[in-house]
Structures are given as structure tokens and as C-alpha cells.
Short mmCIF file of C-alpha atoms and ligand atoms in Angstrom, two decimals:
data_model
loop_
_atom_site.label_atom_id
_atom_site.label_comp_id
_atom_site.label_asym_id
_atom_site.label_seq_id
_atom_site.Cartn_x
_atom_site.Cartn_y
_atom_site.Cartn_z
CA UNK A 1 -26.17 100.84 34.59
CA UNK A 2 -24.72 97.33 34.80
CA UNK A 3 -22.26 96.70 31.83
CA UNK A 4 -24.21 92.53 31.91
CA UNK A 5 -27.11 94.57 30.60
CA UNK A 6 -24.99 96.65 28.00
CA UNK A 7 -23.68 93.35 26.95
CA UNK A 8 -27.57 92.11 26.34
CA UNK A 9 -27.67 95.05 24.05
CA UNK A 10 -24.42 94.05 22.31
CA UNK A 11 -26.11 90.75 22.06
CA UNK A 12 -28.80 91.76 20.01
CA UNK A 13 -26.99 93.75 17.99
CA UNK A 14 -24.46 90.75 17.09
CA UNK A 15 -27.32 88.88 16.51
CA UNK A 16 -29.40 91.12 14.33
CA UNK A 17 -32.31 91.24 16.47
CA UNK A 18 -34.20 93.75 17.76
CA UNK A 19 -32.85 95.43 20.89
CA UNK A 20 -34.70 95.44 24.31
CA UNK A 21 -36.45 99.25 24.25
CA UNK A 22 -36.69 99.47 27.94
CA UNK A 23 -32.87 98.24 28.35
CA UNK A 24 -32.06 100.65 25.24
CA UNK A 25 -33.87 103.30 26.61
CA UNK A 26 -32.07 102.81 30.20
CA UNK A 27 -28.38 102.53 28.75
CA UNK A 28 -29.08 106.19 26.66
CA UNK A 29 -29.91 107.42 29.44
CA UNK A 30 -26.99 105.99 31.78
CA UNK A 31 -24.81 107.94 28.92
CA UNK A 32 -26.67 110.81 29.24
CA UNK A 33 -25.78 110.87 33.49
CA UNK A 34 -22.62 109.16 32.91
CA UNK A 35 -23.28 106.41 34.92
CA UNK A 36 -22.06 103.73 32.68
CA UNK A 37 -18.74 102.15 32.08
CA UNK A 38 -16.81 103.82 28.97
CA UNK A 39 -15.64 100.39 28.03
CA UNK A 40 -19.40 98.80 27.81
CA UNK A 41 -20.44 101.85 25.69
CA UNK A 42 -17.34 101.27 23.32
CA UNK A 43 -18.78 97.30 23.27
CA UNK A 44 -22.03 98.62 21.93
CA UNK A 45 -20.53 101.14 19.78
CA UNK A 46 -18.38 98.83 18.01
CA UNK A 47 -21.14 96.21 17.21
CA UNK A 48 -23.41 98.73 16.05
CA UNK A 49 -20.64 100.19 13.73
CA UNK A 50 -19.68 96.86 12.60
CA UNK A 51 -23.03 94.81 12.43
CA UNK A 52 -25.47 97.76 11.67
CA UNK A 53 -28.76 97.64 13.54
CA UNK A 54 -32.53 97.86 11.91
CA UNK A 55 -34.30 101.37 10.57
CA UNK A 56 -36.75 100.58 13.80
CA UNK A 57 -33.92 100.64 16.20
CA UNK A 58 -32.24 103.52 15.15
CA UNK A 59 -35.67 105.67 15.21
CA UNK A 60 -35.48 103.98 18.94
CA UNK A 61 -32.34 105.37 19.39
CA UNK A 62 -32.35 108.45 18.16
CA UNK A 63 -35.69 109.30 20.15
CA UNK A 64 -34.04 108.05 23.89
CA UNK A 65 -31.01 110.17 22.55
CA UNK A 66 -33.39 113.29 21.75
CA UNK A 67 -35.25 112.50 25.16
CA UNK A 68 -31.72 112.80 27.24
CA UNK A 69 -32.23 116.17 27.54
CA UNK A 70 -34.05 119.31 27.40
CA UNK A 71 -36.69 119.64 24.33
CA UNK A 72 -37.48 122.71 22.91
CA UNK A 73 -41.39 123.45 22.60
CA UNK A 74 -43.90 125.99 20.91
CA UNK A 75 -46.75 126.41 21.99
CA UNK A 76 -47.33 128.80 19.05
CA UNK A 77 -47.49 127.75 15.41
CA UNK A 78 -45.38 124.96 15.99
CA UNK A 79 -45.97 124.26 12.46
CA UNK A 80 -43.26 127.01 11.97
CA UNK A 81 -40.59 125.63 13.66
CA UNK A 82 -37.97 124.54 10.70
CA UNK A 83 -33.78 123.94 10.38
CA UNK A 84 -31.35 122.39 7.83
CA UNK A 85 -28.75 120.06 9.04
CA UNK A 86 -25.56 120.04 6.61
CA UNK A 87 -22.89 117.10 6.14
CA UNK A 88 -20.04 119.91 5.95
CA UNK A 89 -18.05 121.33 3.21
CA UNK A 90 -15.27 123.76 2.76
CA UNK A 91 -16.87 127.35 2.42
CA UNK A 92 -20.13 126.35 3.98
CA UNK A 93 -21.59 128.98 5.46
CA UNK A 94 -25.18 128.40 4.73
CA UNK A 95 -27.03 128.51 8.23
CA UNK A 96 -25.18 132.36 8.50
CA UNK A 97 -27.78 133.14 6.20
CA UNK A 98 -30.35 130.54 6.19
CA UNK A 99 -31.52 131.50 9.58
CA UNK A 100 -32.15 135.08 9.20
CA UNK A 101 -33.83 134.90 5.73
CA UNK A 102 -36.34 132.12 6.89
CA UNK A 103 -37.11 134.52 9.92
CA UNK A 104 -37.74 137.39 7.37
CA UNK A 105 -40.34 134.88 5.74
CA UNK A 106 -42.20 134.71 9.05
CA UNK A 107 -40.26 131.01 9.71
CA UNK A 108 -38.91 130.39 12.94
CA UNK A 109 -35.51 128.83 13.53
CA UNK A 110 -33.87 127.34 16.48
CA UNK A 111 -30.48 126.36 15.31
CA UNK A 112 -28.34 124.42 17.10
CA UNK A 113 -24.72 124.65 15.52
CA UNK A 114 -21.25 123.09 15.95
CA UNK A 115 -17.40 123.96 16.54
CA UNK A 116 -15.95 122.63 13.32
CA UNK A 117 -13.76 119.68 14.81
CA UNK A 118 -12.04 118.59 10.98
CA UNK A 119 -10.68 121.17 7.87
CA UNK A 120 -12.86 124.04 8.45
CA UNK A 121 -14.62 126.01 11.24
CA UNK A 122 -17.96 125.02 12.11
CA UNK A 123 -20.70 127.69 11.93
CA UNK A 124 -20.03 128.65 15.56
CA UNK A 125 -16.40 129.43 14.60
CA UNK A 126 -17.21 131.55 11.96
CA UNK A 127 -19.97 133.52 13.98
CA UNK A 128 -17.58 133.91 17.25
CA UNK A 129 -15.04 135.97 14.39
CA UNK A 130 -17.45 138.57 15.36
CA UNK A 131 -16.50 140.45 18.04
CA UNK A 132 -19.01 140.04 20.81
CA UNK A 133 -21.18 137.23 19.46
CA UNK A 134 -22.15 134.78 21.96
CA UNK A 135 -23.30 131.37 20.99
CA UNK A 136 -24.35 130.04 24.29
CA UNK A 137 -27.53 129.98 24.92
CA UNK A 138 -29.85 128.47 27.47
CA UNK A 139 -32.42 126.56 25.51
CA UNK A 140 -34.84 129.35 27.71
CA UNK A 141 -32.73 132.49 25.66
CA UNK A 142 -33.09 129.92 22.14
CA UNK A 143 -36.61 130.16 22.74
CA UNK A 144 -36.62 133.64 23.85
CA UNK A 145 -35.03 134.73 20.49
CA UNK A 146 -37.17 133.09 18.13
CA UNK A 147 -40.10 134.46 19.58
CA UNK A 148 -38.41 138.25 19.16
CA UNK A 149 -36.78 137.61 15.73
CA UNK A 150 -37.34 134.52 14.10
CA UNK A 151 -34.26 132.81 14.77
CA UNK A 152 -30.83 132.21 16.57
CA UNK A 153 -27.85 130.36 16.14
CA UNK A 154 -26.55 128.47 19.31
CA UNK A 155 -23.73 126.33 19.88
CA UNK A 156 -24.70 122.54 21.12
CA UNK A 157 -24.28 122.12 25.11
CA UNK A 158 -24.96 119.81 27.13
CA UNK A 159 -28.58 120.62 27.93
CA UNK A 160 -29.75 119.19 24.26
CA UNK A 161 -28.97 115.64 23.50
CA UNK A 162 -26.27 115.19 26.65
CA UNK A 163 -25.84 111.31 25.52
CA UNK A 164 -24.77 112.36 21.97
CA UNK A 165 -21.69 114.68 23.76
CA UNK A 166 -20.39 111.28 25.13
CA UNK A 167 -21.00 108.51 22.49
CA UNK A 168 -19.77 110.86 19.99
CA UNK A 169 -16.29 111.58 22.00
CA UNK A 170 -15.55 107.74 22.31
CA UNK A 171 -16.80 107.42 18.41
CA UNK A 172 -13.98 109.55 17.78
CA UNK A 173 -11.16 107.49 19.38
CA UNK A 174 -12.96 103.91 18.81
CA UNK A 175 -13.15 105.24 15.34
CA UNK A 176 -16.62 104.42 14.78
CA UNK A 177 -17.24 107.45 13.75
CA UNK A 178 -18.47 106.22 9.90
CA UNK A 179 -21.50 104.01 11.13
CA UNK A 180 -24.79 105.24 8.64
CA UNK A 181 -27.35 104.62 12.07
CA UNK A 182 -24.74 106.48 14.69
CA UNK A 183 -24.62 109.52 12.63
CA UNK A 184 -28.10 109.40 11.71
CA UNK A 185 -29.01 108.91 15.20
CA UNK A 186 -26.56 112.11 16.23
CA UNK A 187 -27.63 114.61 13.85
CA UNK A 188 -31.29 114.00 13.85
CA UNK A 189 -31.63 113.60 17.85
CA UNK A 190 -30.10 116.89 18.25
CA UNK A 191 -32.62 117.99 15.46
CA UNK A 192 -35.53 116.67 16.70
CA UNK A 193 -34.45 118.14 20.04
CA UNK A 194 -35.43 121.53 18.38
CA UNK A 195 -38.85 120.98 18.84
CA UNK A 196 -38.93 120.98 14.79
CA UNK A 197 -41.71 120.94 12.14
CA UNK A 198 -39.46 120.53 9.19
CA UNK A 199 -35.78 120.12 8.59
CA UNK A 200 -33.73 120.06 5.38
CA UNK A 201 -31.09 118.20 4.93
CA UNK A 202 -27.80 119.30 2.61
CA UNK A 203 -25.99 115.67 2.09
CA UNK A 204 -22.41 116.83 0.69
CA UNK A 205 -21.18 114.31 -1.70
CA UNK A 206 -17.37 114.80 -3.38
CA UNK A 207 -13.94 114.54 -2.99
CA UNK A 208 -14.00 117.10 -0.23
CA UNK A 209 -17.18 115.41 1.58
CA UNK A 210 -17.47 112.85 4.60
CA UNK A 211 -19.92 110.92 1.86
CA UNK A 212 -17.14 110.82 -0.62
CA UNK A 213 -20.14 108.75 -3.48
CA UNK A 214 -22.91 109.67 -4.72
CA UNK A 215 -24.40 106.04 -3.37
CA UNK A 216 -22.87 106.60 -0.21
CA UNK A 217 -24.61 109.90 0.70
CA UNK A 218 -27.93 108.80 -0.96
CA UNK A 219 -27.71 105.89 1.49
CA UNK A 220 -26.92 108.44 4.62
CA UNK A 221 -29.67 110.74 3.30
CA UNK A 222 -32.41 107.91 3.12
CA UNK A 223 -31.60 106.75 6.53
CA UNK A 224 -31.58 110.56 8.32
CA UNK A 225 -34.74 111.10 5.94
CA UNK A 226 -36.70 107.80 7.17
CA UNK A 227 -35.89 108.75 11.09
CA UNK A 228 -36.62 112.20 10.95
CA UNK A 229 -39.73 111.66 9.46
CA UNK A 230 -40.17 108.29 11.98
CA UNK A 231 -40.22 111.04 14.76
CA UNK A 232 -42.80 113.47 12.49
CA UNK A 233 -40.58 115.57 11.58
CA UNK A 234 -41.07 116.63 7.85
CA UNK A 235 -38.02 115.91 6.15
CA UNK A 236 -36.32 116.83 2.48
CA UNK A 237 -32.45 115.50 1.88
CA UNK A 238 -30.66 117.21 -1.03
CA UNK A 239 -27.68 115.78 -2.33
CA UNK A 240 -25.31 118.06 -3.47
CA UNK A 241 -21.42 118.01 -5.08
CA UNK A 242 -18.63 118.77 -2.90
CA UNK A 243 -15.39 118.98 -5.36
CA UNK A 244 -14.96 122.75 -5.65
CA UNK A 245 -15.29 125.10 -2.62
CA UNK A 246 -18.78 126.83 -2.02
CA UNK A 247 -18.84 130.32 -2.96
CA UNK A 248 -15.70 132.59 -2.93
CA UNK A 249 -14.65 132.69 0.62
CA UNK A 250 -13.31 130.36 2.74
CA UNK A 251 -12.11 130.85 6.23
CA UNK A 252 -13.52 131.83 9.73
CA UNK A 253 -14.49 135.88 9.04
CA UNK A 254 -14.50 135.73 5.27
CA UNK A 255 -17.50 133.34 5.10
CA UNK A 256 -18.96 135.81 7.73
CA UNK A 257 -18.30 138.38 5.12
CA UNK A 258 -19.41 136.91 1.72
CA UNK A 259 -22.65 135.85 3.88
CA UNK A 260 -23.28 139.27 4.51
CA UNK A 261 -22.91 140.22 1.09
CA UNK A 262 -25.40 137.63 0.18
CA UNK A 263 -27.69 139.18 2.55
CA UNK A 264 -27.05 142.69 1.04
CA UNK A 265 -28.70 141.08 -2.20
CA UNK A 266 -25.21 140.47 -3.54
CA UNK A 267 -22.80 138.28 -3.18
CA UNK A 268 -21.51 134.90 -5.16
CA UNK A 269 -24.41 133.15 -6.86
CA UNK A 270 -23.05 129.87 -6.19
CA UNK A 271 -23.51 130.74 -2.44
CA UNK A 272 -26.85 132.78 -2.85
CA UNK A 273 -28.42 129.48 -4.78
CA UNK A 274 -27.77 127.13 -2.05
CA UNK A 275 -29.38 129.19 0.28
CA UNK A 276 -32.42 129.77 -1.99
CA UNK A 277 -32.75 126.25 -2.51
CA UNK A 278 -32.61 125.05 0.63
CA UNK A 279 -34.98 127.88 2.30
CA UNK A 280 -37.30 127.33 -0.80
CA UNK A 281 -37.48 124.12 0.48
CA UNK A 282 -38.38 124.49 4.36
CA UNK A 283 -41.31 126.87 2.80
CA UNK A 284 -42.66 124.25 0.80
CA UNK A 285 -42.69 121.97 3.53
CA UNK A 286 -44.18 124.10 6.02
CA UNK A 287 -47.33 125.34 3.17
CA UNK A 288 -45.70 128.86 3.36
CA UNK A 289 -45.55 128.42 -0.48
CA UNK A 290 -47.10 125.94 -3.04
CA UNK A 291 -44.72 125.46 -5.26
CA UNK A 292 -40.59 125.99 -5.74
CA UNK A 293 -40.72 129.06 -7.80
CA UNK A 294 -42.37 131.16 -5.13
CA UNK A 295 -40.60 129.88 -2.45
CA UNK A 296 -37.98 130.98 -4.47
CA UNK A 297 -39.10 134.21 -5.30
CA UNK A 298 -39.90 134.57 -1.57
CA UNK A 299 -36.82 133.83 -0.44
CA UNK A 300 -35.14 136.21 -3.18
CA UNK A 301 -36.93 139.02 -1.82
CA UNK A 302 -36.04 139.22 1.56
CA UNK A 303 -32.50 138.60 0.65
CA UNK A 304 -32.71 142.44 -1.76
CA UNK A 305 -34.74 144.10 0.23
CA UNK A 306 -32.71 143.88 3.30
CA UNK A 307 -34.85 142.33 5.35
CA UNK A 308 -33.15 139.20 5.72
CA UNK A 309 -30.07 141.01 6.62
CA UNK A 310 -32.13 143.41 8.79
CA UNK A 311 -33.20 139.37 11.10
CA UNK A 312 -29.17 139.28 11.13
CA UNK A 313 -28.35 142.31 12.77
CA UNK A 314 -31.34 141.56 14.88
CA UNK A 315 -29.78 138.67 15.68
CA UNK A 316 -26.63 139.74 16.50
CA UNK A 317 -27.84 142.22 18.61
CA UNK A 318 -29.47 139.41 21.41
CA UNK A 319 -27.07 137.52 20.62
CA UNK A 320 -24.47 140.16 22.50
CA UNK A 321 -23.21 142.12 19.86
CA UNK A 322 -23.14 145.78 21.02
CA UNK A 323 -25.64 147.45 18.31
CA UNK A 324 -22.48 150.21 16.79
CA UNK A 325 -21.00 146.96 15.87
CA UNK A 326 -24.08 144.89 14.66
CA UNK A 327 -25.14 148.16 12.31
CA UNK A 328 -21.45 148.62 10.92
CA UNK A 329 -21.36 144.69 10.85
CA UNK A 330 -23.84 144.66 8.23
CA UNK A 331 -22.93 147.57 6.34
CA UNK A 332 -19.35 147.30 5.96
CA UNK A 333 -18.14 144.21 7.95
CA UNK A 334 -14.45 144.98 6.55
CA UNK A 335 -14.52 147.25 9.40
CA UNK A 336 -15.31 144.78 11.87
CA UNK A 337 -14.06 141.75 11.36
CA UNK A 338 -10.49 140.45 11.82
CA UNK A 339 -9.12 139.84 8.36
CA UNK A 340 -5.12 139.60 7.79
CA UNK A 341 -3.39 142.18 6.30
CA UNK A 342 -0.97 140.11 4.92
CA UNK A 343 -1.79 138.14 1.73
CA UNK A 344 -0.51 136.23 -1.33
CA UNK A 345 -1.73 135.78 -4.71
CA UNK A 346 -2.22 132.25 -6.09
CA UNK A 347 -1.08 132.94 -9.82
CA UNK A 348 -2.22 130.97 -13.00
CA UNK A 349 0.12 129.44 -15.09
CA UNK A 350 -2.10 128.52 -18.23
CA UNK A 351 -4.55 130.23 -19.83
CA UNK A 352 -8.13 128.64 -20.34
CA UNK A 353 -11.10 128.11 -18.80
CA UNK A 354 -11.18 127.64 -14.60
CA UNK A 355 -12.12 124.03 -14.82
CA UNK A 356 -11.86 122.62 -10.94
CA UNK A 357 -10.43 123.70 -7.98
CA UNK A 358 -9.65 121.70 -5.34
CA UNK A 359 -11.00 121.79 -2.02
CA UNK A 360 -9.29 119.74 0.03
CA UNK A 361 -6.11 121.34 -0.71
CA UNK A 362 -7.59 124.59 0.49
CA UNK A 363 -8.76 123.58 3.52
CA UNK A 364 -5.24 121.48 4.78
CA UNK A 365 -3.54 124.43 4.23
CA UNK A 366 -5.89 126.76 5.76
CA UNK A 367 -6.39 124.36 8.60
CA UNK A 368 -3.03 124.55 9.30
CA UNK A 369 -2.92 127.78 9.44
CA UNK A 370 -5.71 128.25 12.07
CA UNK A 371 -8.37 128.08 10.23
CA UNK A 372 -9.98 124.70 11.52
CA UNK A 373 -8.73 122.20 14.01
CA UNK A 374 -6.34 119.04 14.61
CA UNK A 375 -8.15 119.11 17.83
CA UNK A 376 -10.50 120.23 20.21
CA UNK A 377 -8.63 122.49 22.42
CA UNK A 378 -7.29 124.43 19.68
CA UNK A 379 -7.59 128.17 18.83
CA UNK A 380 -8.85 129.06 15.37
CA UNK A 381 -7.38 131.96 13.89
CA UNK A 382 -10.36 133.82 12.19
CA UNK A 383 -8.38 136.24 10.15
CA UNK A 384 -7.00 133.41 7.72
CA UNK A 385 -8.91 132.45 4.46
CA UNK A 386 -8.87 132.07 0.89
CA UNK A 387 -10.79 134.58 -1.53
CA UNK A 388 -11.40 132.85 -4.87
CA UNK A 389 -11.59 135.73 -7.56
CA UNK A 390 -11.86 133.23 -10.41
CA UNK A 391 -14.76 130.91 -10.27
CA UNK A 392 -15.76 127.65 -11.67
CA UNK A 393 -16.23 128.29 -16.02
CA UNK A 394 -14.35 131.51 -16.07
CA UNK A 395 -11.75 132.44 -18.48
CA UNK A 396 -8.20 132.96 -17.04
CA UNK A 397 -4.85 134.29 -18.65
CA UNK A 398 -1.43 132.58 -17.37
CA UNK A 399 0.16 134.86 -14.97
CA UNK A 400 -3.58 136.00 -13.53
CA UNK A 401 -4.23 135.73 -9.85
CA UNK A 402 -7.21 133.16 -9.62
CA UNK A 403 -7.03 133.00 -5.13
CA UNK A 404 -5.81 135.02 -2.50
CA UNK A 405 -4.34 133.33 0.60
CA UNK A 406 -4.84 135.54 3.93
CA UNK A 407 -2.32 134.16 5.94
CA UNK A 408 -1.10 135.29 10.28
CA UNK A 409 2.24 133.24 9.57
CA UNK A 410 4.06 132.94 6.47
CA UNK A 411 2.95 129.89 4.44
CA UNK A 412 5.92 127.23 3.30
CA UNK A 413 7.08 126.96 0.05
CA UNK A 414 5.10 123.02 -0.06
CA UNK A 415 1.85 124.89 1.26
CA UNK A 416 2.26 127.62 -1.93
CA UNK A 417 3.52 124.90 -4.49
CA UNK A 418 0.13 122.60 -3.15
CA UNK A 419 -1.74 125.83 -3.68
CA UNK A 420 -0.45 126.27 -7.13
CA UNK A 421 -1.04 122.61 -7.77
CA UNK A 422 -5.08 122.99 -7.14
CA UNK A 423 -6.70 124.36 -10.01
CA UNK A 424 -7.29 122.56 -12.91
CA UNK A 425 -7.65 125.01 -16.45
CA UNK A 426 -9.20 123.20 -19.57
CA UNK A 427 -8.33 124.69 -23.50
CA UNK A 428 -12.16 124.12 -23.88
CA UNK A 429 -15.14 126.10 -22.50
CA UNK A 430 -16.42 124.71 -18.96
CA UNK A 431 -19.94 124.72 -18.43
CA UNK A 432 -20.25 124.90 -14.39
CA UNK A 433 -22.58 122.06 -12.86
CA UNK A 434 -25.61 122.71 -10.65
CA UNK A 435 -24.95 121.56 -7.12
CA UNK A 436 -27.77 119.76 -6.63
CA UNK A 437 -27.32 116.05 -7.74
CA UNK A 438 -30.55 114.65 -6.34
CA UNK A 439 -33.32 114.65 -3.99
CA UNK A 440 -34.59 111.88 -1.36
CA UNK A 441 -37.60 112.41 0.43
CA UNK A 442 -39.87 110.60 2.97
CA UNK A 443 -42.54 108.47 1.34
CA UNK A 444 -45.74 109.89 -0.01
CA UNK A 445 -48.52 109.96 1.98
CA UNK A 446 -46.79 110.48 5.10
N1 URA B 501 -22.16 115.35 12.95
C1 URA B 501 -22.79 114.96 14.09
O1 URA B 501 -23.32 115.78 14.82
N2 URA B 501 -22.75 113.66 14.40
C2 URA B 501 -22.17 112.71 13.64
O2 URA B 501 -22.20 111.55 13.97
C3 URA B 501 -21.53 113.14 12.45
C4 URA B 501 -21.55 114.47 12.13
#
């Protein structure tokens, strides 16, 4: 594509008009082939981040960007077909269990996933800690395993959304990155690329969030909301809090283990209500249910009575894990996974009540230790973590381990003192706050 027709793009944008759909529609696709300059495709990036462009456009946009690819479709109950998209947080590890617990409800769920590039492992991290698992799928072998089980977890390529790979990469160093219609645009194309019926979206909000305001992520959510259902997708965004860590575990094959845990009809009820929520949700929305409390019930079921976890092993299973493993996996995945053997304890010194704990701490040092990425040639480590043993509300004496720090080499003394540093203890009685801070969803009537 000619950069003089990029620049009648950049144009528009400047001038708050609408953009030409045929010229839009050529220039996604030029991405998509690579047959564009890199520094016209910064030009537009940079006056979209900095001038904004219309809710119109970006549906525009984000359908050409869906179309660059391959599109999954069902032929069969269609109506079905559901995901969740989530904004990120440290020790979330919903989709482990999301997927395999809507399958068990007779859902069906084609999730595309990412390599966490930032302070934690992206799902695809956390599922390649177990030995064998293979996330790359032709969209063919996607659709292959949701017809057999229900669901599969798949790490974005190249074949879905190919112009997102690209714009994204030069959003990263042109750092337009934070731009409310290029993430929108990014998430939901890749979404809509699915072939979905309904999607969920978890909009983190908090001091260890992308959105760090409550106005901030509202404003993402209504804008991912509005396209997704622009493109008929049914959509629901829930906002949630993002201060202190999801769950217990944190860290590449610990979340792989609490999730299993949770899928044993166990596990830490912080992490078991998010997933209840959010799959409660997805039934509503696809009339599995009528109303919250038996989608909740629903979903509550399949997570004690094993068949939720019996989707995962499933799952596992196609997805290349040799069936000894998968079975031990699931019923003692201590024996599986790689976990350190050499830990510390994080030690109280007050006694109270466990009043915060802070996230971002956790995940710097755990990030520096392997557990995430700086960038995106590097190795995670899946044997380091954190397991939180006191949660949110809980009485603590001084001297009493609240974390443990799995570690592959030996932390500094700054990393232990910032450890010690990042829980807050109150004299009074905490009363821990539901996650969910509020809900946006697409007009009525749609
Ligand atoms: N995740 C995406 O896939 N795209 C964005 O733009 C931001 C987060």
C-alpha cells in the first residue's frame, strides 16, 4: 500500500472525521501481508493514540482486523460458542479453569490465549509448565477440540488476527500502547475471530492493573463492550479490584496447581468466585440459565463433582499431554509439575489482621526471578512463585509466616526486605471486599 494513502488516513484521523472504509479496510490488510511501510503505520498509530478516533471507526477497525485472517465457524449451535477476555492481574489464572468448567456445562470454548509479555506469565506460560502441553494449534485442531470436549486453550499465531501481531509490536516501541480504541480494537478482533456468541469481559482495575481507576477501566470496558456487541457479539464487562493478588498462588506452575485444586472442588474461594462469576455470566448470556443463582449453582456443580476437572484432563490429553501424566496431573499435580525445592518464608512482624498485600511487589520480584518477562525472547522459569498462606481479613501473630517465596536463584537482601515491606496488618478487624466493583453492559434491547 502507498504510504500517500496511509497519510489520507492520518488525515482523517487529525481531523476527527470519519476515515475512508475502503482505504481503512485496504491499509489493515497491507499490515496483515506486510506490505506497508513501518513508518506510515507508526503515522497512523500515533494520531489515533493521540487524537482518538469515533466508536464507528473503531467497530470498522476492529472488524478489517478480525477479517485479516482465518475465522473460526460453527456450523453447530453457534449460539454456544462463548470466551472471557481479561485485562491481566497478578495470580490470574482464570481461563485454566474457565474453559473446562463451561465445557462441563455443555458450553463450547475456543480460547485464544497469550505469552504474558509484562510481571506475570500469560495463560500460555502457565499451561506450557506442564510437561507436554502444546498450545499451538491450527485453528482446524481449535475446532477439532471443541467439538470432542468443549474447549481448548491455544496460543495466538499468526493465522487469527495477523494485522494485530504487527500494529501491536510497533505499539510497543512507539509507545502507543495506552490508546482506549487500539486496545479495544486488539482484544476484541482476536475475540470476534473466535467465531463467538458471547464473551465476558474481566476489566482489572487497581494499583496492580493496566486500568489503574476505576473511571479509567469503566471507560475501556464501555468501549470493548459497545464493539463487541457492534460485531453481535453478546457482551458483559465486569470491573473488578486489582490491589491484592488473586487467590493464593502466584507463579507459572503454582497457578496451574491452585487451578487444579479449584477444579477438585477446593481450592481458595477468592479464586473459585471469580471463576463462578464470570462462567455464571457466559450462561446467562447464552439462555443456558435464567437467572445468576443457577448459573451459579451450575457452575458450582461441575466444579465438585469433577466434571469440570474431568474437561481438563480431557483437554490436556489432545492437547499432547501423554494420558499417565494428564491423570496424575489432576490428581496430585505436585508430582508433575516443576516447583522449586528451595523456599523462604516471608515472616510477619506485627500482629493483627492481614489488611493488604501488595501485588506489584510480588510480581517485580517474581518477574525477576523468571517468572514473567523483560522481554520477548526470554525464558520463564515455571518453578518460581509465591504461596500466600495468610489471606486478605485473617488474623496473624508477629513472627508468623504470611508467604512463601519459591525461588531457582537466591533472592537479594532488597528483593526479601521489598517482600517484607508488602503487607499491610491493621489493629482492627478487616472485612475483605468483593472483587467485583461494577458491571457495564451493552444497551438493552440489543
Ligand atoms: N492485550 C491485547 O491483546 N492487546 C492490547 O492492545 C492490550 C492488551
Amino acid at each position: 500500500m502507498k504510504s500517500e494513502e496511509v497519510s489520507i488516513l492520518c488525515e482523517a484521523v487529525i481531523n476527527s472525521e470519519p476515515m475512508n472504509r475502503i482505504l481503512l479496510s485496504k491499509f489493515i490488510a497491507a499490515v496483515a501481508s506486510r506490505d506497508v511501510e513501518i513508518s506510515a503505520a507508526e503515522s497512523w498509530l500515533k494520531a489515533v493514540h493521540k487524537y482518538g478516533i469515533s466508536a464507528q471507526d473503531t467497530i470498522t477497525l476492529t472488524n478489517e482486523m478480525m477479517n485479516s485472517g482465518s475465522i473460526l465457524t460453527w456450523e453447530e449451535e453457534p449460539e454456544l460458542v462463548v470466551d472471557k477476555h481479561s485485562t491481566g492481574g497478578v495470580g490470574d489464572k482464570m481461563s485454566l479453569m474457565l474453559a473446562p468448567a463451561l465445557a462441563a456445562c455443555g458450553l463450547k470454548v475456543p480460547m485464544l490465549a497469550g505469552r504474558g509479555l509484562g510481571h506475570t506469565g500469560g495463560t500460555i506460560d502457565k499451561l506450557e509448565s506442564i510437561p507436554g502441553f502444546n498450545c499451538n494449534l491450527t485453528p482446524q485442531q481449535m475446532q477439532d477440540s471443541v467439538h470432542k470436549i468443549g474447549c481448548c486453550i491455544a496460543a495466538q499465531n499468526d493465522a487469527i488476527a495477523p494485522a494485530d501481531g504487527l500494529l501491536y509490536a510497533i505499539r510497543d516501541v512507539t509507545q502507543t500502547i495506552d490508546s482506549i480504541p487500539l486496545i479495544t480494537a486488539s482484544i476484541i478482533s482476536k475475540k470476534a475471530a473466535e467465531g463467538l456468541h458471547a464473551l465476558v469481559l474481566d476489566v482489572k482495575c487497581g494499583s496492580a492493573a493496566f486500568m489503574k481507576t476505576e473511571q479509567d477501566a469503566i471507560q475501556l470496558a464501555q468501549s470493548m463492550v459497545a464493539v463487541a456487541s457492534g460485531l453481535g457479539i453478546k457482551c458483559q464487562a465486569q470491573i473488578t479490584s486489582m490491589d491484592n493478588p488473586i487467590g493464593s498462588h502466584i507463579g507459572n506452575s503454582l497457578e496451574v496447581i491452585e487451578s487444579i485444586e479449584v477444579l477438585q472442588g477446593k481450592g481458595h474461594q477468592d479464586t473459585r468466585n471469580l471463576v463462578i462469576m464470570q462462567a455464571s455470566s457466559l450462561l446467562l448470556l447464552s439462555n443456558i440459565v435464567q437467572t445468576t443463582a443457577e448459573g451459579d449453582a451450575m457452575i458450582s456443580q461441575v466444579l465438585d463433582d469433577g466434571s469440570a476437572l474431568n474437561k481438563f484432563e480431557q483437554m490436556c490429553i489432545y492437547q499432547g499431554v501423554s494420558v499417565e501424566t494428564a491423570r496424575m496431573l489432576c490428581k496430585n499435580p505436585h508430582k508433575v509439575l516443576p516447583i522449586s525445592n528451595t523456599k523462604i518464608e516471608i515472616i510477619s512482624n506485627k500482629a493483627g489482621y492481614v489488611n493488604s498485600i501488595n501485588s506489584l511487589n510480588l510480581a517485580d520480584v517474581a518477574r525477576s526471578h523468571g517468572a514473567g518477562r523483560f522481554d520477548i525472547e526470554d525464558i520463564i522459569v515455571p518453578e518460581v512463585g509465591f504461596i500466600i498462606t495468610k489471606n486478605i481479613g485473617e488474623k496473624i501473630d508477629s513472627g508468623q509466616c504470611w508467604m512463601e517465596f519459591y525461588y531457582t536463584n537466591e533472592p537479594t537482601y532488597e528483593e526479601i526486605s521489598l517482600l517484607n515491606r508488602s503487607i499491610t496488618i491493621s489493629q482492627q478487624e478487616i472485612v475483605p471486599q468483593p472483587r467485583l466493583i461494577t458491571v457495564v453492559e451493552e444497551p438493552r434491547g440489543k
